[in-house]
CSV table of C-alpha atoms in Angstrom, one decimal:
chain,number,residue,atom,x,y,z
V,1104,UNK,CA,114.7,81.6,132.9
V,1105,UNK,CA,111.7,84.5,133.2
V,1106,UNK,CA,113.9,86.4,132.3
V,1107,UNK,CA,114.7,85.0,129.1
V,1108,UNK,CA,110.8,83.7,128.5
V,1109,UNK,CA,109.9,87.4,128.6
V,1110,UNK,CA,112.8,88.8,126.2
V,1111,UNK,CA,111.4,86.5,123.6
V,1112,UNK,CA,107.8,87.6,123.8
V,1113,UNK,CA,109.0,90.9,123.8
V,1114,UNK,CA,110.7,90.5,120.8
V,1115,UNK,CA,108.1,87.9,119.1
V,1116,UNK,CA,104.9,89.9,119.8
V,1117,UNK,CA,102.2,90.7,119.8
V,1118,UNK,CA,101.4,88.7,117.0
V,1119,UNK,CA,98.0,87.0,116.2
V,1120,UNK,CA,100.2,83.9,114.8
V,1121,UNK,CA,101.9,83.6,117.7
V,1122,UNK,CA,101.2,80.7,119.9
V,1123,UNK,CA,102.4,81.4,123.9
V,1124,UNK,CA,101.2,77.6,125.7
V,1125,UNK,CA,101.3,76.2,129.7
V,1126,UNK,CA,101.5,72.3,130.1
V,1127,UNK,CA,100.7,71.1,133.5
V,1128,UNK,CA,101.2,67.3,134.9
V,1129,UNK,CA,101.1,66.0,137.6
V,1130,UNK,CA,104.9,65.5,138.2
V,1131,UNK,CA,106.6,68.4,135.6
V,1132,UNK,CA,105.3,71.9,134.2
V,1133,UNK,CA,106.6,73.1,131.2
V,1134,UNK,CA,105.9,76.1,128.3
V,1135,UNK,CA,105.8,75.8,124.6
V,1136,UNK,CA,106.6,78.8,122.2
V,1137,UNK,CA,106.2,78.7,118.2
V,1138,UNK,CA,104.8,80.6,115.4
V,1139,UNK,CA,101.4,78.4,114.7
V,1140,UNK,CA,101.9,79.7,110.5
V,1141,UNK,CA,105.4,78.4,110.2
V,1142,UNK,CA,104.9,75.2,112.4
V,1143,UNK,CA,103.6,71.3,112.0
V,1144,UNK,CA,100.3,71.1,114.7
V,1145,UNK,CA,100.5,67.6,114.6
V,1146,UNK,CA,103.8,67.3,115.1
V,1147,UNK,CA,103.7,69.6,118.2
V,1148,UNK,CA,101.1,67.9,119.2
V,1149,UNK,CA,102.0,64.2,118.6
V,1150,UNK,CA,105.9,64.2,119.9
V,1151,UNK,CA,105.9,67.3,122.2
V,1152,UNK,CA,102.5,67.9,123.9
V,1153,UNK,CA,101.0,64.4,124.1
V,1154,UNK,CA,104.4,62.7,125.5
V,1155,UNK,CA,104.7,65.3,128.2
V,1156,UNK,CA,102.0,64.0,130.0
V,1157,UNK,CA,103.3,60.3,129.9
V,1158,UNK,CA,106.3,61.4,131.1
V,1159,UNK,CA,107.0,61.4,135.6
V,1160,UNK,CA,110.3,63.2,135.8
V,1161,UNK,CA,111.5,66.3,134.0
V,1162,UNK,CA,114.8,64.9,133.1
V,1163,UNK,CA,113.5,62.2,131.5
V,1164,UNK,CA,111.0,64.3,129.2
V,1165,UNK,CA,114.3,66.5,128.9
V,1166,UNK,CA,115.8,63.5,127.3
V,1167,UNK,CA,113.8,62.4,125.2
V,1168,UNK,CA,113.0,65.4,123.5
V,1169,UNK,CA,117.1,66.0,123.2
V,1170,UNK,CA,117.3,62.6,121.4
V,1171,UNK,CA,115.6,64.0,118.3
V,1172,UNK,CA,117.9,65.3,115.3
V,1173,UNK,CA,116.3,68.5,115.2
V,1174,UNK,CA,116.4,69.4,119.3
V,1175,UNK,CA,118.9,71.1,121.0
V,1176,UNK,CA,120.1,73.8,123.4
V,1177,UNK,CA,120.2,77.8,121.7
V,1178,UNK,CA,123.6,79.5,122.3
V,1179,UNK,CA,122.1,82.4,123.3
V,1180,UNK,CA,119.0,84.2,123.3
V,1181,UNK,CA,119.4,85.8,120.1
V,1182,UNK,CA,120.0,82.0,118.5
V,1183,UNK,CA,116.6,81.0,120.1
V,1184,UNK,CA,114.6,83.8,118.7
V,1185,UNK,CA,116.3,83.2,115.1
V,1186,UNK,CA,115.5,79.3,115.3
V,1187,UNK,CA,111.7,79.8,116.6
V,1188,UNK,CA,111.4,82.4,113.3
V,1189,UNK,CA,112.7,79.7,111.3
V,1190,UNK,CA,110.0,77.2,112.5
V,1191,UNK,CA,111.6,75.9,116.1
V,1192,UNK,CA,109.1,75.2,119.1
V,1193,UNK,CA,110.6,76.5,121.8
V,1194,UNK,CA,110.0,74.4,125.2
V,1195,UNK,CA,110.7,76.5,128.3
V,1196,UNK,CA,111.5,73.9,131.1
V,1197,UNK,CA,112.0,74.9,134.9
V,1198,UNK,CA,115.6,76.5,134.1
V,1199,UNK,CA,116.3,75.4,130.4
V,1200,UNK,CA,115.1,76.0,126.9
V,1201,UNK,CA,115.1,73.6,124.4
V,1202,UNK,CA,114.6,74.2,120.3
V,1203,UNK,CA,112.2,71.2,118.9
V,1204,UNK,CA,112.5,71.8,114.5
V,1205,UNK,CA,108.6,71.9,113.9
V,1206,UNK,CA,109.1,73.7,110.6
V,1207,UNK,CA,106.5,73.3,108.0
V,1208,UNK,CA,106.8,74.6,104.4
V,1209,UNK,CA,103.4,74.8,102.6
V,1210,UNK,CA,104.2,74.2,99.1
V,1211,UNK,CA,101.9,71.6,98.1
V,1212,UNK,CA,99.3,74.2,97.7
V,1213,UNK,CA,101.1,76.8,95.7
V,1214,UNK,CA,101.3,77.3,92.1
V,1215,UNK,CA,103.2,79.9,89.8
V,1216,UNK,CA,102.0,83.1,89.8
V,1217,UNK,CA,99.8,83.9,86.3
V,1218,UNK,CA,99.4,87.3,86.6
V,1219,UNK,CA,102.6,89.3,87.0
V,1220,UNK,CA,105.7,86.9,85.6
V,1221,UNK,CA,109.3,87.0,85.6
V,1222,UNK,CA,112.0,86.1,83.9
V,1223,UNK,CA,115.0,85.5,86.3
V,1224,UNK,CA,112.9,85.5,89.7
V,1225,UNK,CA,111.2,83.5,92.0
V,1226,UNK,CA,107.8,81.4,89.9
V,1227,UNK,CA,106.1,81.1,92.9
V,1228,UNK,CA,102.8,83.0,93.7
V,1229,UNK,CA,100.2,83.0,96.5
V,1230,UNK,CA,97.7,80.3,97.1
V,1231,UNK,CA,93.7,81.2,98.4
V,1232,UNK,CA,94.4,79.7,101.9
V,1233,UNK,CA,95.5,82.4,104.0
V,1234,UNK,CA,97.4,80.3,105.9
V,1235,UNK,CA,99.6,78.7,103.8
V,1236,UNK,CA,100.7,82.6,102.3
V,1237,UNK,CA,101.3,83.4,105.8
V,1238,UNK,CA,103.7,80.4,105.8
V,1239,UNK,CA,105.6,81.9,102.5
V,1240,UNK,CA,106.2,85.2,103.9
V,1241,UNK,CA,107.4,84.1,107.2
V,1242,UNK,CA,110.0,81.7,105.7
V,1243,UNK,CA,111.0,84.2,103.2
V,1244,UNK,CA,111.0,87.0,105.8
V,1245,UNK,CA,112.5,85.8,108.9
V,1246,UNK,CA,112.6,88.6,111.3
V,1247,UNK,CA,111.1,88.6,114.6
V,1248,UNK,CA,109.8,92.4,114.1
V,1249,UNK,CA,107.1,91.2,111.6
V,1250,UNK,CA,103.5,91.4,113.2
V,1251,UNK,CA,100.5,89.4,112.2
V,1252,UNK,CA,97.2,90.6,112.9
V,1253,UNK,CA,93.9,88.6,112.2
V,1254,UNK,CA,90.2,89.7,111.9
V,1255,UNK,CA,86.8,89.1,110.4
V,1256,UNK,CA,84.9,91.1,108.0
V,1257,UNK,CA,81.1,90.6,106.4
V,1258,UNK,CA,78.4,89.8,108.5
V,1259,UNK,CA,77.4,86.8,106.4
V,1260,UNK,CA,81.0,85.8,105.1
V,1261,UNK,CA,83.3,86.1,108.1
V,1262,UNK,CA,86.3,86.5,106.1
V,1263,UNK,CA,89.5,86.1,107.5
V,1264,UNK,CA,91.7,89.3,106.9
V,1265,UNK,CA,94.9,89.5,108.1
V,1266,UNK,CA,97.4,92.6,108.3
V,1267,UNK,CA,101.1,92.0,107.9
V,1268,UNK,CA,103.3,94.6,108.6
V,1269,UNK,CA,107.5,95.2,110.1
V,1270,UNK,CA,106.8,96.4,113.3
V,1271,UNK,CA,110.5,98.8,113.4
V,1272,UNK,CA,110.1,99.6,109.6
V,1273,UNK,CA,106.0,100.5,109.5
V,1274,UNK,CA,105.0,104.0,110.3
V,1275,UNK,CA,103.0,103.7,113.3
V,1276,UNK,CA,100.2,106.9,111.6
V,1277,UNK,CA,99.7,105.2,108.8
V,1278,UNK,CA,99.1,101.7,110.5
V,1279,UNK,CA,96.7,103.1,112.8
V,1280,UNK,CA,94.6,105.0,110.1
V,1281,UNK,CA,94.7,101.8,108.1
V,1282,UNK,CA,93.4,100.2,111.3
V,1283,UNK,CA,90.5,102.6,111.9
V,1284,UNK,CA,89.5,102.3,108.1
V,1285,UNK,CA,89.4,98.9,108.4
V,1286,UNK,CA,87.2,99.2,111.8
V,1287,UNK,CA,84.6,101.0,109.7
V,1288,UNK,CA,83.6,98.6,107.2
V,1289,UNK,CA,80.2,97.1,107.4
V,1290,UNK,CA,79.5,94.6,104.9
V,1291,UNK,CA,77.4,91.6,104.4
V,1292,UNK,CA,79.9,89.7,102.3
V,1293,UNK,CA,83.9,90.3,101.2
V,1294,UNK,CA,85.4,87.7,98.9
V,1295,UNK,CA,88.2,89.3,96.7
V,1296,UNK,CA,91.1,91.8,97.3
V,1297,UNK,CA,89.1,94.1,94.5
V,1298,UNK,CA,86.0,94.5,97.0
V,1299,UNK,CA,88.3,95.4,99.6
V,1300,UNK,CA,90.2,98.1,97.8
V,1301,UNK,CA,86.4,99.5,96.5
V,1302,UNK,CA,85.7,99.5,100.6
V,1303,UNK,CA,88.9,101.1,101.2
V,1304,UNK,CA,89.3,103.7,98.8
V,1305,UNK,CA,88.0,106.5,100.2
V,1306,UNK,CA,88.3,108.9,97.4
V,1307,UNK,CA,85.3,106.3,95.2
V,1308,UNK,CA,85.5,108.4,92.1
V,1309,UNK,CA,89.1,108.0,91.6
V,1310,UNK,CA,90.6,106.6,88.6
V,1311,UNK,CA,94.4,105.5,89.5
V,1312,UNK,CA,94.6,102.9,91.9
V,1313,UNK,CA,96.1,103.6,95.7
V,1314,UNK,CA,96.5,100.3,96.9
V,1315,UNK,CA,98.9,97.9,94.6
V,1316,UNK,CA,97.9,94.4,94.2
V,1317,UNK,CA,100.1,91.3,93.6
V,1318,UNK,CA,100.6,87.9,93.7
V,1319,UNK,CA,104.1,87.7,94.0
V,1320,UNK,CA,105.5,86.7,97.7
V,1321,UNK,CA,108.8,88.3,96.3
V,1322,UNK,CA,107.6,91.7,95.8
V,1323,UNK,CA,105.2,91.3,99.2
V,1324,UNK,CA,108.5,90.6,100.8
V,1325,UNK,CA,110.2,93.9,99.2
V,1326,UNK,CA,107.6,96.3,100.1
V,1327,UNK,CA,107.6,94.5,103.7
V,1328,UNK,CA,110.9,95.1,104.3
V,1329,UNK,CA,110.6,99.7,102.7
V,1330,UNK,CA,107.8,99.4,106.2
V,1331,UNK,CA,104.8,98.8,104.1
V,1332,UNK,CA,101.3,96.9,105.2
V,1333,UNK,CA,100.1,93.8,103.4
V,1334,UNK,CA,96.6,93.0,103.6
V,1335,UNK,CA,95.8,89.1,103.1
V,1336,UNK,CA,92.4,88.0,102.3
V,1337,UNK,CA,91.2,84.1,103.0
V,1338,UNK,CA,90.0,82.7,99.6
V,1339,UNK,CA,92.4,85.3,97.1
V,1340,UNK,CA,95.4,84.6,95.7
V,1341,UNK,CA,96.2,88.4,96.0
V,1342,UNK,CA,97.4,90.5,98.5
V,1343,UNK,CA,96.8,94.4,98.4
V,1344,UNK,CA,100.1,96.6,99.3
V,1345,UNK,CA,99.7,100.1,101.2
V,1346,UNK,CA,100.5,103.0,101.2
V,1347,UNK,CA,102.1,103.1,97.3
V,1348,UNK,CA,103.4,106.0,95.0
V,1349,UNK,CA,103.3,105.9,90.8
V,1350,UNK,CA,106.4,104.4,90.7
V,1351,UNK,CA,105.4,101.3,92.4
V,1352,UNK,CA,103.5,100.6,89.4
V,1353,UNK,CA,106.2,100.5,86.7
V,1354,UNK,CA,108.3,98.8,88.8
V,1355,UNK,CA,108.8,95.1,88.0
V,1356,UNK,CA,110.4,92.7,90.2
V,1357,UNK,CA,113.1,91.7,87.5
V,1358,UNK,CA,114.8,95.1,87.9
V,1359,UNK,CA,116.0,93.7,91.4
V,1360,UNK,CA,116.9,90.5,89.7
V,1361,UNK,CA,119.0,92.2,86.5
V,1362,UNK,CA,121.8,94.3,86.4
V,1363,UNK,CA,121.7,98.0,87.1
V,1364,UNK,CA,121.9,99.4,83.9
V,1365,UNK,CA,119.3,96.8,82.0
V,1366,UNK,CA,116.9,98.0,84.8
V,1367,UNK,CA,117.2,101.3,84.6
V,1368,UNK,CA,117.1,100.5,80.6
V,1369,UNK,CA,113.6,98.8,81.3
V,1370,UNK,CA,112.1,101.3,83.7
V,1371,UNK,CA,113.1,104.0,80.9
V,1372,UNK,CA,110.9,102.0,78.4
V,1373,UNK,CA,108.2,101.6,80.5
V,1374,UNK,CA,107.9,105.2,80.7
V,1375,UNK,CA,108.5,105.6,77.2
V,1376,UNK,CA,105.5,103.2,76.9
V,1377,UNK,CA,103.3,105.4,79.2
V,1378,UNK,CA,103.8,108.1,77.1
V,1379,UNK,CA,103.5,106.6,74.1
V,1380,UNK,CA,100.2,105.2,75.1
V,1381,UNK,CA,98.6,108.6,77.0
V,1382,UNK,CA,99.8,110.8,73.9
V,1383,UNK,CA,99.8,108.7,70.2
V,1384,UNK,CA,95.8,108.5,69.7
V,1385,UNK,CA,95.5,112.9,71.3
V,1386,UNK,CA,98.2,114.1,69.3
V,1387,UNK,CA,96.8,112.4,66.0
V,1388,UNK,CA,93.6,113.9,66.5
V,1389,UNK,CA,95.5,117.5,67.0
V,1390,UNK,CA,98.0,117.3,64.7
V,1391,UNK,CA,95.4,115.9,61.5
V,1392,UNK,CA,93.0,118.2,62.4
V,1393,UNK,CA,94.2,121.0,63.6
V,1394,UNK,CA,97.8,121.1,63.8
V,1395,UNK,CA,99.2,119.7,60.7
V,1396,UNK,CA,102.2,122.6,60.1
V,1397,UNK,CA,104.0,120.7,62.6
V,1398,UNK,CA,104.7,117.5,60.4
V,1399,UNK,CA,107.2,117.9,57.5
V,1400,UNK,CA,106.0,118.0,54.3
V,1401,UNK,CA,106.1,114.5,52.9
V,1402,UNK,CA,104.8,113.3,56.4
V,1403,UNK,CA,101.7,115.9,55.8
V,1404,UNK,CA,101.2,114.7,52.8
V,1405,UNK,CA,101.2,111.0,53.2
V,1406,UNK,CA,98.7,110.9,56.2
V,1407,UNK,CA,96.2,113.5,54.1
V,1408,UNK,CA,96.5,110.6,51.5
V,1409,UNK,CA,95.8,107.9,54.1
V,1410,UNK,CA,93.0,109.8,55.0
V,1411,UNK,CA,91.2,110.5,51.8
V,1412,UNK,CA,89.0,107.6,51.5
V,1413,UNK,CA,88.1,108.3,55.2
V,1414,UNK,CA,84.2,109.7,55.2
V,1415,UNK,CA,84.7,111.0,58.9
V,1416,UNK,CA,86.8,113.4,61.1
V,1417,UNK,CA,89.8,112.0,62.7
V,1418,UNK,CA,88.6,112.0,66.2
V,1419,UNK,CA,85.7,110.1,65.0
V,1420,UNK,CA,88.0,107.2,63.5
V,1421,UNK,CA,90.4,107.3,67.1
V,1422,UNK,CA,87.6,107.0,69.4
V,1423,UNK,CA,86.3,104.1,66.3
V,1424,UNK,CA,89.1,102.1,66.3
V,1425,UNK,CA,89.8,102.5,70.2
V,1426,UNK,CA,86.5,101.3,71.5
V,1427,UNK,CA,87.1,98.2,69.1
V,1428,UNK,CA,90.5,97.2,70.7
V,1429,UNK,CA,89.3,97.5,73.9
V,1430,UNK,CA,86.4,95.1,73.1
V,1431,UNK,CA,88.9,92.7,71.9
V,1432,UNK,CA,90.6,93.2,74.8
V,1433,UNK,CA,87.5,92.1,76.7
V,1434,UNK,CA,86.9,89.3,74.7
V,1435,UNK,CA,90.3,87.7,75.1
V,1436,UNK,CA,89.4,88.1,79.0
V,1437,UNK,CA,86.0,86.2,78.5
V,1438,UNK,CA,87.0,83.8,76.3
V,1439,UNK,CA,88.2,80.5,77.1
V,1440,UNK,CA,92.4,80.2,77.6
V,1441,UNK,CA,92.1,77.4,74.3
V,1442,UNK,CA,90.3,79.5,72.0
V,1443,UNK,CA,90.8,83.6,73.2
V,1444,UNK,CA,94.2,84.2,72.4
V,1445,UNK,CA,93.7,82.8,68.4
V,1446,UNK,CA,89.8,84.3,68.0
V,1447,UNK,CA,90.8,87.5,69.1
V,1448,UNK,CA,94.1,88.1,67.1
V,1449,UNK,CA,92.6,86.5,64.1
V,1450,UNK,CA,89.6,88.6,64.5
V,1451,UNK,CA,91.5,92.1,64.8
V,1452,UNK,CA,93.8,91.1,61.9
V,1453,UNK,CA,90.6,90.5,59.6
V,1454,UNK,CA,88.7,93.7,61.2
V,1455,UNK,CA,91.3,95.7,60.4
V,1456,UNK,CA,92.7,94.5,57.1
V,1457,UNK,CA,88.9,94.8,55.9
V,1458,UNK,CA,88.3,98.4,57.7
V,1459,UNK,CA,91.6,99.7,55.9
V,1460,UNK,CA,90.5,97.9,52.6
V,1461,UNK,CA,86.7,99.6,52.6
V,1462,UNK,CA,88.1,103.2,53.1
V,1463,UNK,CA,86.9,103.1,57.1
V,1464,UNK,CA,90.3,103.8,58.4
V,1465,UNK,CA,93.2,104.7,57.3
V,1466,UNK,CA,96.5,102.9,57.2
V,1467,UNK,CA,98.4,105.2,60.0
V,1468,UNK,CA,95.5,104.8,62.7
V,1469,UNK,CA,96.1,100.8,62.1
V,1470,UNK,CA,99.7,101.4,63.9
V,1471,UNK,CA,99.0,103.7,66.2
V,1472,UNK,CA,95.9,101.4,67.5
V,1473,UNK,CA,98.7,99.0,67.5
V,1474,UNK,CA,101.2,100.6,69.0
V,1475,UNK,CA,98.8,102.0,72.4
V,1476,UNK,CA,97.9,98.0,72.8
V,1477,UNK,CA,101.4,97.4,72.9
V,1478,UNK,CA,102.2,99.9,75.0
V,1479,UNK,CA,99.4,99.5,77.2
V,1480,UNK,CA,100.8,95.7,78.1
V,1481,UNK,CA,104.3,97.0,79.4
V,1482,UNK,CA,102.6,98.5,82.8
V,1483,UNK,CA,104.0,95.6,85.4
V,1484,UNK,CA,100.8,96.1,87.3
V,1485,UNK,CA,96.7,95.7,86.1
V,1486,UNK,CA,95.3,98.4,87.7
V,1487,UNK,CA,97.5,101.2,86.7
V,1488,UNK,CA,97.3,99.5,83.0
V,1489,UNK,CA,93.4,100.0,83.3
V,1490,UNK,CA,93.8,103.6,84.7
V,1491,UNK,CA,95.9,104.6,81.4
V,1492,UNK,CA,93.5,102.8,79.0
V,1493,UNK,CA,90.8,105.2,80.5
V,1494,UNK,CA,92.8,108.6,80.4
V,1495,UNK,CA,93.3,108.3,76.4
V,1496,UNK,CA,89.9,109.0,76.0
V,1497,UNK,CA,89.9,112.8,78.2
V,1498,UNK,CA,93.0,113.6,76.3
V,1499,UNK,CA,91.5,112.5,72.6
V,1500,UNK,CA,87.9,114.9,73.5
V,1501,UNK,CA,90.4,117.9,74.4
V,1502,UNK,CA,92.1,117.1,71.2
V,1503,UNK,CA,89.1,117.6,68.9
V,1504,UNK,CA,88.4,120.5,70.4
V,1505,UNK,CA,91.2,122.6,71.5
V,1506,UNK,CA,94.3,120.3,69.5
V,1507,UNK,CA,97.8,121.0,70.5
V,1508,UNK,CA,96.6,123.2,73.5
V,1509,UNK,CA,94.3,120.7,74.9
V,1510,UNK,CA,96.3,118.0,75.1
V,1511,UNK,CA,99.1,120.1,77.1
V,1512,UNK,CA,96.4,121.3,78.8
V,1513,UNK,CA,94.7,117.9,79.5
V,1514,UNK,CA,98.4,116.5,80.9
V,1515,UNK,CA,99.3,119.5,82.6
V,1516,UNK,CA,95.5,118.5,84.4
V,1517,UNK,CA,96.7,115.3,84.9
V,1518,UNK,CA,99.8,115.9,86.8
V,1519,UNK,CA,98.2,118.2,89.0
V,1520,UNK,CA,95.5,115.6,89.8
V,1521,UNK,CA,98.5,113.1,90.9
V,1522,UNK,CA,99.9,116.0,92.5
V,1523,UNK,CA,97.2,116.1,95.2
V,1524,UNK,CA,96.2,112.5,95.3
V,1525,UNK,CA,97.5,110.6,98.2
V,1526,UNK,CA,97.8,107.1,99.1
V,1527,UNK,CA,97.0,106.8,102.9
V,1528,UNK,CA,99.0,110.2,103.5
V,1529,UNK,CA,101.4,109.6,101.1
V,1530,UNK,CA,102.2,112.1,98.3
V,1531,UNK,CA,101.9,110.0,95.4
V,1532,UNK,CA,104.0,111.4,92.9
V,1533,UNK,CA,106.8,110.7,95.4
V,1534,UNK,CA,110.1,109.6,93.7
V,1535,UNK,CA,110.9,105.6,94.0
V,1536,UNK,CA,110.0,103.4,97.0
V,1537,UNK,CA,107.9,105.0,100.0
V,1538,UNK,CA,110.1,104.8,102.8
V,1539,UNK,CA,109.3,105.2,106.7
C-alpha cells in the first residue's frame, strides 16, 4: 500500500493543484488523493470527509463509500492514476484504494471565444476565473505529467498567476529562465496578460511579439502537448504561450481541424496576405515615383492618369490614406458593438468616394488601401497583426527615398532583425512548431 501511495505522487507531482490529505478518527485512518481543479469540494467534503468521522469500523466506511455508482476498486495502478486525472478522489485505506468520481466540469462560467474563431473547431474559450480554465485544460489534457504551479504578483493586487507546463515534454532551461524572469518582477498592480508580456519582454523596444496570446483552450492544449509553458492570469480570459516562433502566428487552429491540403492552401494565403500587406503601399511609392519602367505601358499609363488630379507626391497620398484607415480601424475598436461596425464602413465608403471625387487620391490607392486592410485581418493572431500594420510605414519612408532598392533593402533589414530575435532562447525564424 506505501508502495503504491508513493508511485502515484511520484507520478502526480509536484503540482500546486494537487491535494495529498490525512484523516484521523478515533477508530480508522485513512488518506484522500485528488486534483482540487478537476474536483467537487463539497462533494469531497460532504460524502467522503465528513462521514469518515461518523463512521467506527473501517469496513463499514469501506462500504459505504463502495455503494456509490461512481466508487470502485482501480485494476491497477496505472487505472488509478488515469481515473484521479479524470476527476477520481482517491481514498487510500490501511491496505486498499478506492476511486470516489468527484469530477467537476466548469462550464457554467465559460463562453465562446470572441477573439480568435473557428469554423469546424471547438467554440469554447477561457473564462476570467483562473480556476475554472484550470478545470478546461485538465479535462481536455489528461496526463499525469502536466504540472501546475501557482504564485502571486503586485504588491497591492496579489494576482494569482499560475504556470502550466508537461513536465516530460517542457525543456527544463527554458522553464527555469521563465521562472527566474518571473521571480524578478516587482510591481504594484498586474491585471491583464498584456501587462505581463510588457514585464516579460525583455527586449522593451521590440516590435513583433515573443509571447503568443489566446483564448482558445484548444490551441493552449496543442502547444501544451509540442512542451510549451502557459501562463494563466486570475481575472483574464487570456493565456500567454512561451517560447513561440513566426509561424505560430499564422497558424490557425482550423488547419488541425481541415484536411491537409485546404491547410496548407490557407497557410499559403496567409503568407500571401503578409506579403501583400508589408509590400502593396512600398512598392507603389517606388514604382510611381521612381520606378515606373517596370510596369507595362498601358499600366504606366493608366496610374499617371489616376494620378493627375493628385496635387501631392505619392508617398504623401500612402502615408494620407494609411493613417486614415488606421484611425477607422481605431474607431471601430472604440465604438460601441451596435453602432461601430455600420459608422465606420459607412464612413470610409463616403471618405473615400469624396477624396477620389475632389482629386485628393487617386482611384488605384483606393484598392490598395483596401487591399492592406484586408490583408492585415487574415493574421490568426492580434499581436503579430499590429506588428505588420507598423512595419508598412519603415518600408513606405525607404520607398520615397531610395524606391526599388529601399524596399529590398528595408526587407532584407527585416529578416535579419527576425534572424537574431529570440523568444526565450528560441531562434524565432524557426520552421513550424518549437519542439523540445
Amino acid at each position: 500500500m506505501s508502495q503504491n501511495k508513493q508511485w502515484l505522487l511520484d507520478k502526480l507531482g509536484p503540482s500546486d493543484d494537487l491535494e495529498h490529505r490525512k484523516m484521523q478518527s478515533n477508530h480508522i485512518q485513512a488518506e484522500i488523493l485528488f486534483i482540487t481543479n478537476i474536483c467537487d469540494s463539497s462533494l469531497i467534503r460532504d460524502e467522503i470527509i465528513q462521514p469518515f468521522f461518523q463512521m467506527k469500523q473501517e469496513a463499514e466506511y469501506e462500504n459505504y463509500l463502495l455503494s456509490f455508482p461512481g466508487c470502485n476498486r482501480p485494476a491497477s495502478n496505472v487505472d488509478a492514476l488515469n481515473k484521479i486525472t479524470s476527476g477520481h478522489v482517491a481514498i487510500m485505506l490501511r491496505e486498499r484504494i478506492l476511486l470516489f468520481n468527484a469530477a467537476q466540469i466548469k462550464a457554467a462560467a465559460l463562453s465562446d471565444a470572441q477573439v480568435e474563431a473557428t469554423i469546424q473547431g471547438p467554440q469554447t474559450g477561457f473564462s476570467e476565473h483562473i480556476d475554472t480554465n484550470i478545470n478546461l485544460i485538465r479535462f481536455r489534457y489528461q496526463n499525469n505529467s502536466l504540472r501546475v504551479e501557482c504564485l502571486e504578483l503586485g504588491r497591492l493586487s496579489k494576482s494569482r498567476l499560475c504556470i502550466m507546463y508537461d513536465e516530460l515534454q517542457v525543456d527544463q532551461q527554458v522553464l527555469d529562465q521563465v521562472r527566474r524572469t518571473i521571480d524578478e518582477i516587482k510591481v504594484d498592480t498586474l491585471q491583464s496578460t498584456s501587462e505581463l508580456t510588457q514585464l516579460l519582454n525583455k527586449q522593451k523596444f521590440s516590435i513583433f511579439p515573443t509571447f503568443l496570446t489566446t483564448e482558445r483552450p484548444d490551441r493552449t492544449i496543442l502547444n501544451l502537448s509540442q512542451g510549451k509553458i502557459i501562463l494563466m492570469l486570475e481575472g483574464t480570459p487570456f493565456v500567454l504561450i512561451l517560447p513561440v516562433v513566426f509561424y505560430d502566428f499564422y497558424s490557425a487552429m482550423d488547419d488541425n481541424y481541415q484536411l491537409s491540403l485546404v491547410s496548407y492552401f490557407l497557410l499559403f494565403l496567409r503568407y500571401i496576405a503578409l506579403f501583400l500587406s508589408l509590400i502593396l503601399p512600398a512598392a507603389y511609392v517606388a514604382l510611381t515615383a521612381y520606378n515606373p519602367e517596370i510596369f507595362r505601358v498601358q499600366v504606366a499609363l493608366s496610374i499617371a492618369g489616376s494620378r493627375a488630379s493628385v496635387p501631392y507626391p505619392a508617398y504623401v497620398e500612402v502615408l494620407l490614406m494609411l493613417i486614415l484607415m488606421e484611425l477607422l480601424l481605431e474607431a471601430s475598436i472604440r465604438l460601441p458593438k451596435s453602432v461601430g461596425s455600420t459608422a465606420t464602413t459607412v464612413g470610409g465608403l463616403i471618405l473615400g468616394q469624396a477624396a477620389t471625387s475632389a482629386g485628393l487620391i487617386s482611384n488605384i490607392m483606393i484598392i490598395i488601401v483596401s487591399t492592406v486592410a484586408i490583408s492585415n485581418f487574415v493574421v490568426p493572431i492580434n499581436s503579430m497583426s499590429f506588428a505588420m500594420r507598423i512595419m508598412k510605414y519603415p518600408l513606405v519612408l525607404l520607398a520615397s527615398f531610395l524606391g526599388i532598392t529601399g524596399v529590398v533593402l528595408g526587407l532584407i533589414g527585416m529578416t535579419a532583425y527576425l534572424s537574431n530575435l529570440r523568444s526565450f532562447g528560441v531562434p524565432y525564424l524557426r520552421l513550424f512548431f518549437y519542439r523540445k
